[in-house]
Amino acid sequence: MDVESIYRHIDDHLSEGVRALQDYVRLPSVSVDGTGMRECAEHVAERYWQLGCGEVEIVDTDTYP
């Protein structure tokens, strides 16, 4: 794949990428008390699946980043 085709793909899908980012930043996720953390992780995992990642795993931990 040449660089021009990569730029063309980005340009052709820019609106989709911006919408996906807007959806993500609208999600509440407060690590200090855990609010929305699971839902945010599920959203990110789903996005990775949509992008074609073959292996996505949500790992529960005692604390949040």
PDB file of C-alpha atoms in Angstrom:
ATOM      1  CA  MET A   1       0.000   0.000   0.000  1.00  0.00           C
ATOM      2  CA  ASP A   2       1.487   3.342  -1.000  1.00  0.00           C
ATOM      3  CA  VAL A   3       1.357   6.469   1.159  1.00  0.00           C
ATOM      4  CA  GLU A   4      -1.106   8.227  -1.142  1.00  0.00           C
ATOM      5  CA  SER A   5      -3.652   5.431  -0.781  1.00  0.00           C
ATOM      6  CA  ILE A   6      -3.282   5.651   3.009  1.00  0.00           C
ATOM      7  CA  TYR A   7      -3.947   9.400   2.925  1.00  0.00           C
ATOM      8  CA  ARG A   8      -6.896   8.838   0.591  1.00  0.00           C
ATOM      9  CA  HIS A   9      -8.359   6.248   2.976  1.00  0.00           C
ATOM     10  CA  ILE A  10      -7.990   8.659   5.905  1.00  0.00           C
ATOM     11  CA  ASP A  11      -9.646  11.460   3.940  1.00  0.00           C
ATOM     12  CA  ASP A  12     -12.475   9.175   2.780  1.00  0.00           C
ATOM     13  CA  HIS A  13     -13.203   8.039   6.354  1.00  0.00           C
ATOM     14  CA  LEU A  14     -12.474  11.231   8.279  1.00  0.00           C
ATOM     15  CA  SER A  15     -16.097  11.897   9.293  1.00  0.00           C
ATOM     16  CA  GLU A  16     -16.453   8.332  10.562  1.00  0.00           C
ATOM     17  CA  GLY A  17     -13.277   8.639  12.618  1.00  0.00           C
ATOM     18  CA  VAL A  18     -14.322  11.957  14.107  1.00  0.00           C
ATOM     19  CA  ARG A  19     -17.749  10.542  15.054  1.00  0.00           C
ATOM     20  CA  ALA A  20     -16.113   7.527  16.696  1.00  0.00           C
ATOM     21  CA  LEU A  21     -13.838   9.790  18.708  1.00  0.00           C
ATOM     22  CA  GLN A  22     -16.773  12.015  19.706  1.00  0.00           C
ATOM     23  CA  ASP A  23     -18.722   8.966  20.897  1.00  0.00           C
ATOM     24  CA  TYR A  24     -15.723   7.863  22.948  1.00  0.00           C
ATOM     25  CA  VAL A  25     -15.064  11.176  24.708  1.00  0.00           C
ATOM     26  CA  ARG A  26     -18.760  11.537  25.576  1.00  0.00           C
ATOM     27  CA  LEU A  27     -18.646   8.399  27.688  1.00  0.00           C
ATOM     28  CA  PRO A  28     -18.355   9.011  31.416  1.00  0.00           C
ATOM     29  CA  SER A  29     -15.319   7.287  32.856  1.00  0.00           C
ATOM     30  CA  VAL A  30     -14.134   8.291  36.310  1.00  0.00           C
ATOM     31  CA  SER A  31     -11.268   6.128  37.494  1.00  0.00           C
ATOM     32  CA  VAL A  32     -11.329   7.449  41.060  1.00  0.00           C
ATOM     33  CA  ASP A  33     -14.725   5.816  41.751  1.00  0.00           C
ATOM     34  CA  GLY A  34     -15.117   3.463  38.770  1.00  0.00           C
ATOM     35  CA  THR A  35     -18.042   5.310  37.184  1.00  0.00           C
ATOM     36  CA  GLY A  36     -18.479   4.118  33.608  1.00  0.00           C
ATOM     37  CA  MET A  37     -15.151   2.325  33.437  1.00  0.00           C
ATOM     38  CA  ARG A  38     -16.602  -1.019  32.299  1.00  0.00           C
ATOM     39  CA  GLU A  39     -18.843   0.640  29.699  1.00  0.00           C
ATOM     40  CA  CYS A  40     -15.916   2.652  28.370  1.00  0.00           C
ATOM     41  CA  ALA A  41     -13.758  -0.482  28.129  1.00  0.00           C
ATOM     42  CA  GLU A  42     -16.550  -2.286  26.267  1.00  0.00           C
ATOM     43  CA  HIS A  43     -16.884   0.638  23.869  1.00  0.00           C
ATOM     44  CA  VAL A  44     -13.153   0.634  23.123  1.00  0.00           C
ATOM     45  CA  ALA A  45     -13.130  -3.158  22.713  1.00  0.00           C
ATOM     46  CA  GLU A  46     -16.029  -2.973  20.248  1.00  0.00           C
ATOM     47  CA  ARG A  47     -14.224  -0.295  18.253  1.00  0.00           C
ATOM     48  CA  TYR A  48     -11.127  -2.490  18.024  1.00  0.00           C
ATOM     49  CA  TRP A  49     -13.304  -5.363  16.754  1.00  0.00           C
ATOM     50  CA  GLN A  50     -14.797  -3.020  14.145  1.00  0.00           C
ATOM     51  CA  LEU A  51     -11.302  -2.028  13.054  1.00  0.00           C
ATOM     52  CA  GLY A  52     -10.429  -5.681  12.487  1.00  0.00           C
ATOM     53  CA  CYS A  53      -8.440  -6.652  15.569  1.00  0.00           C
ATOM     54  CA  GLY A  54      -8.643 -10.426  15.863  1.00  0.00           C
ATOM     55  CA  GLU A  55      -8.129 -10.638  19.591  1.00  0.00           C
ATOM     56  CA  VAL A  56      -9.634  -8.178  22.068  1.00  0.00           C
ATOM     57  CA  GLU A  57      -9.911  -8.811  25.795  1.00  0.00           C
ATOM     58  CA  ILE A  58     -11.224  -6.707  28.667  1.00  0.00           C
ATOM     59  CA  VAL A  59      -9.257  -7.531  31.789  1.00  0.00           C
ATOM     60  CA  ASP A  60     -10.839  -6.698  35.150  1.00  0.00           C
ATOM     61  CA  THR A  61      -8.419  -5.171  37.646  1.00  0.00           C
ATOM     62  CA  ASP A  62      -8.643  -3.929  41.224  1.00  0.00           C
ATOM     63  CA  THR A  63      -7.820  -0.349  40.182  1.00  0.00           C
ATOM     64  CA  TYR A  64      -8.060   1.804  37.059  1.00  0.00           C
ATOM     65  CA  PRO A  65      -5.380   3.649  35.114  1.00  0.00           C
TER      66      PRO A  65
END
